[in-house]
Structures are given as structure tokens and as C-alpha cells.
Amino acid sequence: METDLFIAGKWVPASSGARFDVLDPATGDTIASVADGGEAEAIAAVEAAAAAGPGWASTPPRVRSEVLRKAFELMTDRASELAKLISLENGKALVDAKGEVTYAAEFFRWFAEEAVRGDGAIATAPSGANRILVVRQPVGVCVLVTPWNFPAAMATRKIGPALAAGCTVILKPASDTPLTALAMAAILAEAGVPEGVVNVVPSRSSGRVVSAMLRDARVRKLSFTGSTEVGRILLAQAAENVVNTSMELGGNAPFVVFADADLDAAVDGAMIAKMRNGGEACTAANRFFVEAPIAGEFARRLAQRMSALVVGPGTDEKTQVGPLVNEDTVAKVDELVRGALDGGAEAVTGGSRPDGPGFYYPPTVLTGVSADAPILRQEIFGPVAPVVTFTGEAEAVRLANDTEYGLVAYVYTGDLARGLRVSEAIEAGMVGINRGLVSDPAAPFGGVKQSGIGREGGHDGLLEYLESKYIAVDW
Ligand code: NAP
């Protein structure tokens, strides 16, 4: 497969000749060496995207739509090879990787459909003097920065709407998982995306490369998915040239179970909300708040299900939980769990890191976690479920909102009115009621508070790549 940079429709090495290694998280072994883009390549990619901009913006929406539809079909045809690639470089279990390919391809299908649904507005000014005509135009050159946890879906969730809107892009994938991004570039080229419309620049110097692009006045949009910490840095950098930004940042999702909930459904939902992607999801349930009368039983059943999961290399068909992506991630999970145990928590299952090789952490359930434990404050990003007891609706809402994050929340209850009341009171961009999964290409995905700005997916996702132009007309 291609391992060079993809700029202006061509595969090119870095001008410095530099390359970096991609590792298999199951063994720590090198699986590929990828061209290491620097500032020169980043600017060449901006050049290519700027040159391709007017042509792509004026390409009929129907044609843009059909290119995206073709990309959806190619991804679907190659689902199993793409899933293996994701699993190989990210470590996630094949079953999760297959789910990701389906989810990722759906963004191309959804935005193929949205490309021809461009809307505008017309109204009469209140004074009666003129008409107010609103047309939508593509924002322009977009820099897209993606994380390693969903290497395909986080890319298609940005490329799909950008291309549908008539924008051109430079994708800077996470350096742990550049291979999937390069495979996506090949698919898009095959689907008929003209040269320069999509450029992909993997790099180990992400900070320098992204800063260089943000300093280039031709760049008009930054769409970032990653940690809140890096999001803050990029928001400050984007301020220099007043670049339009969309930020999909970290989460600290509460999973609230009321005593009137269907306990079987709550445990099933908890397994999905916690263990999809082995816990390496921004939407992962991070804090389990369970009403006192059922808390013990919930923790017991959850631990039973967690301990029965098959842990192993992601590429093995039997595996349900793969290794985490890298050493830093597993060390952070281990530190959070040790902190909770030192503070008086008990591990009902799991709770200690196995010996190497590979970046494994066992599915873990903790009870008796103290309210100030860092594990309740920080994103765990691993297969660990801390369970905390509460009493009554007001306490559940207070605990759920006691965080600077606000991405997603899950609520289990047999009383729909309560479910809706609590959903409205929880500070989050998304809520699942009696569901452990909310992600859907047709729905607006995104957070409030320090979980981000803007939405991806749904019709809102398209609007992020369009500017409204108002024309005052006197006819
Ligand atoms: P990260 O460290 O913030 O990295 C994200 C991306 O930013 C990577 O491509 C990374 O490149 C790049 N980057 C790192 N430092 C940078 C800098 N100073 N300037 C410019 N770019 C920089 O996040 P991650 O560890 O890859 O991903 C996990 C995080 O993503 C979690 O916090 C998770 O919640 C969040 N996430 C959010 C959503 C959402 O929709 N809200 C979805 C998925 C993940 P390198 O790989 O080279 O460091």
C-alpha cells in the first residue's frame, strides 16, 4: 500500500527524506514506515488545495454527490481489508474495526445525499425596502486534524461534509494511525476526487505542521478532533488569522442508572457505552452513577460480563478487546486505576496491568471510588468502569454535571418523563435514553462546555463547511 504523502493527486516522499514507523499495538513491532511530512509539505498541500478550490466549488453538487457516493461504495466493497488495516495499526478488535468501517462509509453516503440539499433563504426586509437573499458558499481551504481512535470515521466525518459543501482539504491524521488515512486518500482518488481537492500529510511533527498551515492566510477552516488540551492550543493559534473552527474534544460521559431501570438493558447498554472500541472512544461511559438500591447488583453483573470478554490481538477473529493504542495510553489507564485503588476503591474485576509484550489492559470494574478520585475527573480512554452510588434525581444530575466536559450522557430509567427531564438538565451535547450508543451519521454529533464547538453529522455537519452570504436586493 501507499506510504508516501498524498499532495495534489500524487504520492510524494517528504522533501527531507524523513520517514517514521507505525507500530502494531499487539506486539510493539514496526509494521510500516510512512513519509514524515514537514512544514514544506504542509504548505505544498495548502497550495494544492487552494489551486483546486474554485474548480471544486463550481463543480455541480450532483457531481460532487456522485463522487462521494462512489467513495461510499468503494469503502463498502473493501470493508474487510480496511477493517484489518485499522485493527493492525490501532489495535482494536476486528469486530470494532468492521463497525468503524460501516460507520465511516455512512458519512460518505449521508453527505452524498446532503450535497444536493444545499439550502438558502429569501425574506422581505421588515422595512419593506428590499429582499434579504441568503446564499451558502463553501468556506474554502480546510485543515482537518484527526485522532487515532477512529482513524477512518473521524476522517470521513470531516471529508464528507467538506467535499459536499465544495471545500478542499488537507487531512493531518494521527501519527499512530496514518495508514488508514492514506488508504482513504487512495479510495477518494479512485472515486474521482480531482487532484488537490483532498491532500493527506502524515507527520510526527504535528504541532509545527498544523501551525504552519494555520499561519497561511489561504486556510479558512480548522476542524479538529482530539483532546481538549490540544484543542485549546489550536483555538489560540486559529485566532491569529480568525480561522473558522470546529472542535470535537474530550468527553467524561456519565452513565446514570435509576432504580426503576430495566437492569438487563442497563447492563447491555453499559457494555456498549463502555466497551465499544475497547473504551477508547470520546463517547465512552467514564463514570457510572447507579441508584443505591441496585448499585451492588449492577456492579456484580457488569463485572461478570466484563471479565468474560476475550482479550487478545485485535486482528484475531476471536478477540473482543484488543490492546490499547500505545504505551502512554496504557500507562495513563494504569495510573488512574492505581490512584482510585489507593483512595479506597475496590476492583471487582481486573485492576492491574499484565506483563508485556503489547499494550494490554484488562476489562476492569471499580466500586467504592472516592468522589475526588482523578479517574472521575479525567478521560480514562480504556476498558475501566468506575461505579459510584447516588440517591435521587437531583444528586444524579449534580454528579453528572460535575465536570468541565459535556459531550454525551446516558440515562437508564423506566420513566420516560424522568428520562427527558434529566436529559434536559444534564449539560451535554448528546444524551442516550435507554441506549448505550448515540453516534449516527444522520444526527448532529458534538459537545458543550470544554468538549467542543460545532457539530458533525446530520444537516448541521454540512453547515460547518458553508458560509452564509447575505445579499440585499432591491427589485
Ligand atoms: P490528541 O493528542 O489531541 O491528538 C489529536 C490530533 O492532533 C492528532 O492528529 C495529533 O497528532 C494532533 N496534535 C497533537 N498535538 C498537536 C499540536 N500541538 N498541534 C496540532 N496538532 C496536534 O488526541 P488523541 O490522543 O489522538 O485522541 C484522543 C482524544 O480525542 C480524546 O481526548 C478523545 O476524547 C478525543 N476525541 C474526541 C472526539 C469527539 O468527537 N469529540 C472523537 C474522537 C476522539 P499526533 O498523533 O502526531 O500527536
Coordinates of C-alpha atoms and ligand atoms in Angstrom, one line a residue:
M1 CA 0.0 0.0 0.0
E2 CA 1.0 3.7 -0.4
T3 CA 3.1 5.1 2.4
D4 CA 4.0 8.5 1.0
L5 CA 2.3 11.8 1.4
F6 CA -0.7 12.5 -0.9
I7 CA -0.4 16.0 -2.3
A8 CA -2.0 17.4 -5.5
G9 CA -3.2 14.0 -6.5
K10 CA 0.3 12.4 -6.3
W11 CA 2.2 10.2 -3.9
V12 CA 5.3 12.1 -2.8
P13 CA 8.0 11.5 -0.2
A14 CA 8.9 14.2 2.3
S15 CA 11.5 16.6 0.9
S16 CA 13.7 15.9 3.8
G17 CA 13.5 12.2 3.1
A18 CA 12.3 11.6 6.7
R19 CA 10.0 8.7 7.5
F20 CA 8.5 7.4 10.7
D21 CA 7.5 4.0 12.0
V22 CA 4.0 2.7 12.6
L23 CA 3.7 0.1 15.3
D24 CA 1.5 -2.9 15.9
P25 CA 0.0 -2.3 19.4
A26 CA -0.4 -6.0 20.0
T27 CA 3.4 -6.6 19.8
G28 CA 5.1 -3.2 19.7
D29 CA 6.7 -4.3 16.3
T30 CA 7.1 -2.0 13.3
I31 CA 4.5 -2.7 10.6
A32 CA 5.2 0.2 8.2
S33 CA 7.3 3.3 7.6
V34 CA 5.5 6.4 6.5
A35 CA 6.8 9.6 4.9
D36 CA 7.1 12.2 7.6
G37 CA 5.6 15.5 6.3
G38 CA 7.2 18.8 7.4
E39 CA 6.3 22.4 7.0
A40 CA 7.3 22.5 3.3
E41 CA 4.9 19.6 2.5
A42 CA 2.1 21.2 4.6
I43 CA 2.4 24.4 2.6
A44 CA 2.6 22.5 -0.7
A45 CA -0.7 20.8 0.4
V46 CA -2.3 24.2 1.1
E47 CA -1.1 25.4 -2.3
A48 CA -2.7 22.4 -4.0
A49 CA -6.0 22.7 -2.0
A50 CA -6.1 26.5 -2.8
A51 CA -5.5 25.8 -6.5
A52 CA -8.2 23.2 -6.7
G53 CA -10.7 25.3 -4.7
P54 CA -12.5 27.3 -7.4
G55 CA -12.9 24.3 -9.7
W56 CA -14.3 22.1 -6.9
A57 CA -16.6 24.8 -5.6
S58 CA -18.1 25.3 -9.0
T59 CA -18.5 21.6 -9.7
P60 CA -22.2 20.8 -9.8
P61 CA -23.5 19.5 -6.4
R62 CA -24.8 16.4 -8.2
V63 CA -21.3 15.6 -9.5
R64 CA -19.8 16.1 -6.0
S65 CA -22.6 13.9 -4.6
E66 CA -21.8 11.1 -7.0
V67 CA -18.1 11.2 -6.2
L68 CA -18.9 10.8 -2.5
R69 CA -21.4 8.0 -3.3
K70 CA -18.7 6.2 -5.2
A71 CA -16.4 6.6 -2.3
F72 CA -19.1 5.0 0.0
E73 CA -19.4 2.1 -2.4
L74 CA -15.6 1.5 -2.7
M75 CA -15.3 1.6 1.1
T76 CA -18.2 -0.9 1.5
D77 CA -16.6 -3.2 -1.1
R78 CA -13.3 -3.1 0.7
A79 CA -14.7 -3.2 4.2
S80 CA -12.8 -6.3 5.3
E81 CA -9.4 -5.2 4.1
L82 CA -9.9 -1.7 5.6
A83 CA -11.0 -3.3 8.9
K84 CA -7.9 -5.4 9.0
L85 CA -5.7 -2.3 8.4
I86 CA -7.5 -0.3 11.2
S87 CA -7.1 -3.3 13.6
L88 CA -3.4 -3.7 12.7
E89 CA -2.4 -0.1 13.3
N90 CA -4.8 0.9 16.1
G91 CA -5.1 -2.4 17.9
K92 CA -8.9 -2.5 18.2
A93 CA -10.7 -5.8 17.8
L94 CA -11.7 -6.7 14.3
V95 CA -15.4 -6.6 15.3
D96 CA -14.9 -2.9 16.3
A97 CA -12.9 -2.2 13.2
K98 CA -15.7 -3.6 11.0
G99 CA -18.2 -1.5 12.8
E100 CA -16.0 1.5 12.3
V101 CA -15.7 1.0 8.5
T102 CA -19.5 0.8 8.2
Y103 CA -19.9 3.9 10.3
A104 CA -17.2 5.7 8.4
A105 CA -18.6 4.8 5.0
E106 CA -22.0 6.1 6.1
F107 CA -20.6 9.6 6.3
F108 CA -19.8 9.5 2.6
R109 CA -23.3 8.2 1.8
W110 CA -25.0 10.7 4.1
F111 CA -23.1 13.7 2.7
A112 CA -23.5 12.4 -0.8
E113 CA -27.2 12.9 -0.1
E114 CA -26.7 16.3 1.7
A115 CA -24.5 17.7 -1.2
V116 CA -27.7 18.2 -3.3
R117 CA -29.7 19.6 -0.4
G118 CA -28.0 23.0 -0.2
D119 CA -30.4 25.5 1.0
G120 CA -30.6 29.3 1.3
A121 CA -33.3 31.8 2.3
I122 CA -35.3 34.7 1.0
A123 CA -37.3 37.1 3.0
T124 CA -38.7 40.7 2.8
A125 CA -36.9 43.2 5.0
P126 CA -39.1 44.4 7.8
S127 CA -38.9 47.9 6.3
G128 CA -40.2 46.6 3.0
A129 CA -37.3 48.3 1.3
N130 CA -35.6 45.2 -0.1
R131 CA -35.4 41.5 -0.2
I132 CA -33.0 39.6 2.1
L133 CA -31.4 36.9 0.0
V134 CA -29.1 34.3 1.8
V135 CA -26.9 32.0 -0.3
R136 CA -24.5 29.5 1.1
Q137 CA -20.9 29.3 -0.1
P138 CA -18.0 26.9 0.7
V139 CA -15.8 28.2 3.5
G140 CA -12.6 27.4 1.4
V141 CA -9.5 25.5 2.2
C142 CA -9.9 23.3 5.3
V143 CA -7.3 21.8 7.6
L144 CA -8.6 18.6 9.2
V145 CA -6.8 17.1 12.2
T146 CA -7.9 13.7 13.4
P147 CA -7.1 11.3 16.3
W148 CA -6.1 7.7 16.3
N149 CA -9.1 6.2 18.0
F150 CA -11.4 6.1 14.9
P151 CA -8.8 6.6 12.1
A152 CA -11.4 6.1 9.3
A153 CA -14.6 7.6 10.8
M154 CA -13.0 10.8 12.2
A155 CA -11.6 11.4 8.7
T156 CA -14.8 10.7 6.7
R157 CA -16.9 12.7 9.2
K158 CA -14.9 15.8 8.1
I159 CA -14.0 15.0 4.5
G160 CA -17.6 14.0 3.6
P161 CA -19.3 17.4 4.5
A162 CA -16.3 19.4 3.4
L163 CA -16.4 17.9 -0.1
A164 CA -20.2 18.0 -0.2
A165 CA -20.0 21.8 0.6
G166 CA -17.4 22.4 -2.2
C167 CA -14.4 22.9 0.1
T168 CA -10.9 21.4 -0.5
V169 CA -9.0 19.8 2.4
I170 CA -5.7 18.8 3.9
L171 CA -6.0 15.9 6.3
K172 CA -3.4 15.6 9.1
P173 CA -4.0 12.2 10.6
A174 CA -2.8 11.0 14.0
S175 CA 0.8 9.7 13.7
D176 CA -0.1 6.4 15.4
T177 CA -2.6 5.6 12.6
P178 CA -1.6 7.2 9.3
L179 CA -2.1 4.1 7.2
T180 CA -5.9 4.2 7.2
A181 CA -5.9 7.8 6.2
L182 CA -3.6 7.0 3.2
A183 CA -5.9 4.1 2.3
M184 CA -8.8 6.6 2.3
A185 CA -6.9 9.0 0.1
A186 CA -6.5 6.2 -2.5
I187 CA -10.2 5.4 -2.3
L188 CA -11.2 9.0 -2.8
A189 CA -8.9 9.4 -5.8
E190 CA -10.3 6.2 -7.3
A191 CA -13.8 7.6 -6.7
G192 CA -13.0 10.6 -8.9
V193 CA -11.9 13.3 -6.5
P194 CA -9.9 15.7 -8.6
E195 CA -6.3 16.4 -7.8
G196 CA -5.7 18.8 -4.9
V197 CA -9.2 18.5 -3.5
V198 CA -8.1 16.0 -0.8
N199 CA -4.5 16.0 0.4
V200 CA -3.1 13.9 3.2
V201 CA 0.0 14.8 5.2
P202 CA 1.0 12.4 8.0
S203 CA 3.7 13.8 10.3
R204 CA 5.5 13.2 13.5
S205 CA 5.8 17.0 13.9
S206 CA 2.1 17.6 14.2
G207 CA 2.4 20.8 16.1
R208 CA 4.7 22.5 13.6
V209 CA 2.9 21.2 10.6
V210 CA -0.6 22.3 11.7
S211 CA 0.7 25.7 13.0
A212 CA 2.4 26.4 9.6
M213 CA -0.9 25.7 7.8
L214 CA -2.9 27.9 10.3
R215 CA -0.5 30.8 9.6
D216 CA -1.2 30.6 5.9
A217 CA -4.0 33.0 5.1
R218 CA -5.4 30.8 2.4
V219 CA -6.6 28.4 5.1
R220 CA -10.1 29.4 6.2
K221 CA -11.2 26.5 8.4
L222 CA -9.8 24.1 11.0
S223 CA -11.8 21.1 12.0
F224 CA -10.1 19.3 14.9
T225 CA -11.0 16.1 16.7
G226 CA -8.8 15.2 19.6
S227 CA -8.0 16.1 23.2
T228 CA -9.3 19.3 24.9
E229 CA -5.7 20.1 25.8
V230 CA -4.6 20.3 22.1
G231 CA -7.9 21.8 21.1
R232 CA -7.2 24.8 23.4
I233 CA -3.8 25.3 21.8
L234 CA -5.3 25.2 18.3
L235 CA -8.1 27.6 19.1
A236 CA -5.5 30.1 20.2
Q237 CA -3.5 29.6 17.0
A238 CA -6.6 29.8 14.9
A239 CA -7.4 33.2 16.5
E240 CA -4.4 34.8 14.7
N241 CA -6.0 34.7 11.3
V242 CA -9.6 34.4 12.7
V243 CA -9.9 30.9 11.2
N244 CA -13.3 29.3 11.3
T245 CA -13.1 26.4 13.8
S246 CA -15.0 23.2 14.6
M247 CA -13.7 21.4 17.8
E248 CA -14.6 17.8 18.7
L249 CA -12.8 17.4 22.0
G250 CA -12.6 15.1 25.0
G251 CA -15.5 13.7 27.0
N252 CA -16.2 12.4 30.5
A253 CA -19.6 10.7 29.9
P254 CA -21.9 9.9 32.9
F255 CA -23.9 6.7 32.6
V256 CA -26.8 7.2 35.0
V257 CA -28.9 4.2 36.1
F258 CA -32.1 4.8 38.1
A259 CA -33.5 2.1 40.4
D260 CA -36.6 1.9 38.1
A261 CA -34.5 1.0 35.0
D262 CA -34.6 -2.4 33.3
L263 CA -31.4 -3.8 34.8
D264 CA -30.6 -6.2 31.9
A265 CA -31.0 -3.4 29.4
A266 CA -28.8 -1.1 31.5
V267 CA -26.0 -3.7 31.7
D268 CA -26.3 -4.4 28.0
G269 CA -26.1 -0.6 27.3
A270 CA -23.2 -0.2 29.7
M271 CA -21.2 -2.8 27.8
I272 CA -21.7 -0.9 24.6
A273 CA -21.2 2.5 26.1
K274 CA -18.0 1.4 27.9
M275 CA -16.5 -1.3 25.6
R276 CA -17.1 -0.1 22.1
N277 CA -13.6 0.4 20.7
G278 CA -12.2 -1.1 23.9
G279 CA -13.1 2.0 25.8
E280 CA -11.0 4.2 23.5
A281 CA -13.9 6.5 22.5
C282 CA -14.7 10.1 23.3
T283 CA -18.3 8.8 23.9
A284 CA -17.2 6.1 26.3
A285 CA -19.1 5.9 29.6
N286 CA -16.5 7.2 32.0
R287 CA -18.5 7.5 35.2
F288 CA -21.2 5.0 36.2
F289 CA -23.7 6.6 38.6
V290 CA -26.1 3.9 39.9
E291 CA -29.0 4.5 42.3
A292 CA -28.3 2.9 45.7
P293 CA -30.8 0.1 45.8
I294 CA -29.5 -1.5 42.6
A295 CA -25.8 -0.4 42.6
G296 CA -24.4 -3.7 44.1
E297 CA -26.3 -5.8 41.7
F298 CA -25.4 -3.6 38.7
A299 CA -21.7 -3.7 39.5
R300 CA -21.8 -7.5 40.0
R301 CA -23.5 -8.1 36.7
L302 CA -21.3 -5.7 34.8
A303 CA -18.1 -7.3 36.3
Q304 CA -19.4 -10.7 35.2
R305 CA -19.8 -9.5 31.6
M306 CA -16.5 -7.6 31.6
S307 CA -14.5 -10.5 32.9
A308 CA -15.9 -12.8 30.3
L309 CA -14.6 -10.7 27.4
V310 CA -11.8 -12.3 25.3
V311 CA -8.7 -10.1 25.3
G312 CA -6.1 -10.6 22.6
P313 CA -4.6 -9.2 19.4
G314 CA -7.2 -7.1 17.5
T315 CA -6.6 -8.9 14.3
D316 CA -7.6 -12.3 15.8
E317 CA -11.3 -13.0 14.9
K318 CA -12.0 -14.3 18.5
T319 CA -10.8 -11.2 20.2
Q320 CA -13.4 -8.9 21.8
V321 CA -11.0 -6.4 23.4
G322 CA -7.7 -5.6 21.7
P323 CA -4.6 -3.8 23.2
L324 CA -4.7 -0.1 23.8
V325 CA -3.1 2.0 21.1
N326 CA 0.3 2.8 22.7
E327 CA 2.4 2.7 25.8
D328 CA 1.4 6.2 27.0
T329 CA -2.3 5.3 26.9
V330 CA -1.9 2.1 28.9
A331 CA 0.3 3.8 31.4
K332 CA -2.3 6.5 31.9
V333 CA -5.1 4.0 32.5
D334 CA -2.9 2.1 34.9
E335 CA -2.1 5.3 36.9
L336 CA -5.8 6.3 37.1
V337 CA -6.8 2.8 38.4
R338 CA -3.9 2.7 40.9
G339 CA -5.0 6.2 42.1
A340 CA -8.5 5.0 42.6
L341 CA -7.4 1.8 44.5
D342 CA -5.1 3.8 46.7
G343 CA -8.0 6.1 47.5
G344 CA -10.1 3.1 48.8
A345 CA -11.8 1.7 45.7
E346 CA -12.1 -2.0 45.2
A347 CA -11.5 -3.8 41.8
V348 CA -14.4 -6.2 41.3
T349 CA -12.6 -7.5 38.3
G350 CA -9.3 -6.5 36.6
G351 CA -7.4 -3.7 38.1
S352 CA -3.8 -4.5 37.2
R353 CA -1.7 -4.3 34.1
P354 CA -0.4 -7.6 32.7
D355 CA 3.3 -8.1 31.7
G356 CA 4.1 -7.3 28.0
P357 CA 4.6 -7.6 25.2
G358 CA 1.8 -5.4 23.8
F359 CA -0.2 -2.5 25.3
Y360 CA -2.9 -4.5 27.1
Y361 CA -5.1 -3.5 30.0
P362 CA -7.8 -5.9 31.3
P363 CA -11.5 -5.1 31.5
T364 CA -12.0 -3.6 35.0
V365 CA -14.9 -2.7 37.2
L366 CA -14.2 -0.5 40.3
T367 CA -16.6 0.2 43.2
G368 CA -16.3 2.5 46.2
V369 CA -14.5 5.2 44.2
S370 CA -14.0 8.3 46.2
A371 CA -15.7 11.5 44.8
D372 CA -12.4 13.3 44.3
A373 CA -10.5 10.5 42.5
P374 CA -8.8 11.6 39.3
I375 CA -10.5 8.7 37.5
L376 CA -13.8 10.5 37.8
R377 CA -12.3 13.8 36.5
Q378 CA -10.2 12.7 33.6
E379 CA -10.9 10.7 30.4
I380 CA -10.0 7.1 31.1
F381 CA -9.8 6.0 27.4
G382 CA -9.6 2.4 28.4
P383 CA -11.7 -0.6 29.5
V384 CA -12.3 0.6 33.0
A385 CA -15.7 1.3 34.6
P386 CA -15.8 3.1 38.0
V387 CA -19.2 2.7 39.7
V388 CA -20.5 5.4 42.1
T389 CA -23.7 5.2 44.1
F390 CA -26.3 8.0 44.2
T391 CA -29.7 8.7 45.8
G392 CA -32.4 10.6 43.9
E393 CA -32.7 12.6 40.7
A394 CA -31.2 15.9 41.9
E395 CA -28.0 14.1 43.1
A396 CA -27.7 12.2 39.8
V397 CA -27.8 15.5 37.8
R398 CA -25.4 17.2 40.1
L399 CA -22.9 14.4 39.8
A400 CA -23.3 14.1 36.0
N401 CA -22.6 17.9 35.6
D402 CA -19.7 18.0 38.0
T403 CA -17.1 18.1 35.1
E404 CA -15.7 20.6 32.7
Y405 CA -16.7 18.2 29.8
G406 CA -20.1 18.0 28.2
L407 CA -20.0 15.6 25.2
V408 CA -22.5 12.8 25.9
A409 CA -24.5 11.3 28.7
Y410 CA -26.5 8.1 29.1
V411 CA -29.6 7.7 31.2
Y412 CA -31.4 4.5 32.1
T413 CA -34.9 4.7 33.6
G414 CA -38.3 3.1 33.2
D415 CA -39.9 6.5 33.4
L416 CA -39.7 8.3 30.1
A417 CA -40.7 11.7 31.6
R418 CA -37.9 11.4 34.1
G419 CA -35.5 10.4 31.3
L420 CA -36.4 13.5 29.3
R421 CA -36.3 15.8 32.4
V422 CA -32.8 14.5 33.3
S423 CA -31.7 14.8 29.7
E424 CA -32.6 18.4 29.6
A425 CA -30.8 19.1 33.0
I426 CA -27.6 17.4 32.0
E427 CA -25.0 19.6 30.4
A428 CA -24.1 17.6 27.3
G429 CA -24.4 17.9 23.5
M430 CA -25.9 14.4 23.3
V431 CA -27.9 12.1 25.5
G432 CA -28.8 8.4 25.1
I433 CA -32.0 7.4 26.9
N434 CA -32.1 3.7 27.5
R435 CA -29.4 3.4 24.8
G436 CA -25.7 2.9 25.1
L437 CA -24.9 4.2 21.6
V438 CA -25.7 7.6 20.2
S439 CA -23.3 8.0 17.2
D440 CA -25.2 8.3 13.9
P441 CA -24.1 10.0 10.7
A442 CA -27.6 11.4 10.3
A443 CA -27.5 13.2 13.7
P444 CA -25.6 16.2 14.9
F445 CA -22.7 14.9 17.0
G446 CA -20.8 17.3 19.3
G447 CA -20.3 18.7 22.7
V448 CA -20.9 21.7 25.0
K449 CA -18.6 23.1 27.7
Q450 CA -14.9 22.0 27.1
S451 CA -16.0 19.1 24.9
G452 CA -16.1 21.3 21.9
I453 CA -17.7 23.8 19.4
G454 CA -19.8 22.8 16.5
R455 CA -21.4 19.6 15.2
E456 CA -20.5 16.8 12.8
G457 CA -23.1 14.7 11.0
G458 CA -26.7 15.5 10.2
H459 CA -27.5 18.7 8.2
D460 CA -25.6 20.7 10.9
G461 CA -22.4 18.9 9.8
L462 CA -22.7 20.4 6.3
L463 CA -23.4 23.9 7.6
E464 CA -20.0 23.8 9.4
Y465 CA -18.3 24.0 5.9
L466 CA -20.6 26.7 4.5
E467 CA -20.7 30.5 5.0
S468 CA -24.0 32.3 4.7
K469 CA -23.7 35.3 2.3
Y470 CA -26.5 37.9 2.6
I471 CA -27.4 39.9 -0.5
A472 CA -29.7 42.9 -0.1
V473 CA -31.7 43.0 -3.3
D474 CA -34.0 45.8 -4.4
W475 CA -36.0 44.5 -7.3
Ligands
NAP1 P1 -4.6 14.4 20.6 O1 -3.3 14.1 21.3 O2 -5.3 15.7 20.9 O3 -4.3 14.4 19.0 C1 -5.3 14.6 18.1 C2 -4.6 15.0 16.8 O4 -3.9 16.3 17.0 C3 -3.6 14.1 16.3 O5 -3.6 14.1 14.9 C4 -2.3 14.7 16.8 O6 -1.1 14.3 16.1 C5 -2.6 16.2 16.7 N1 -1.8 17.0 17.5 C6 -1.2 16.7 18.7 N2 -0.6 17.8 19.2 C7 -0.8 18.8 18.4 C8 -0.4 20.2 18.3 N3 0.3 20.8 19.3 N4 -0.8 20.9 17.3 C9 -1.5 20.4 16.3 N5 -1.9 19.1 16.2 C10 -1.6 18.3 17.3 O7 -5.7 13.3 20.8 P2 -5.6 11.8 20.6 O8 -4.9 11.2 21.8 O9 -5.1 11.4 19.2 O10 -7.1 11.3 20.6 C11 -7.8 11.1 21.8 C12 -8.6 12.3 22.2 O11 -9.5 12.6 21.1 C13 -9.5 12.1 23.4 O12 -9.5 13.2 24.2 C14 -10.9 11.9 22.8 O13 -12.0 12.2 23.6 C15 -10.9 12.9 21.6 N6 -11.9 12.5 20.6 C16 -13.0 13.3 20.5 C17 -14.0 13.0 19.6 C18 -15.2 13.9 19.5 O14 -15.9 13.7 18.5 N7 -15.5 14.8 20.5 C19 -13.9 11.9 18.8 C20 -12.7 11.1 19.0 C21 -11.7 11.4 19.9 P3 -0.1 13.2 16.7 O15 -0.8 11.9 16.5 O16 1.1 13.3 15.8 O17 0.2 13.6 18.1

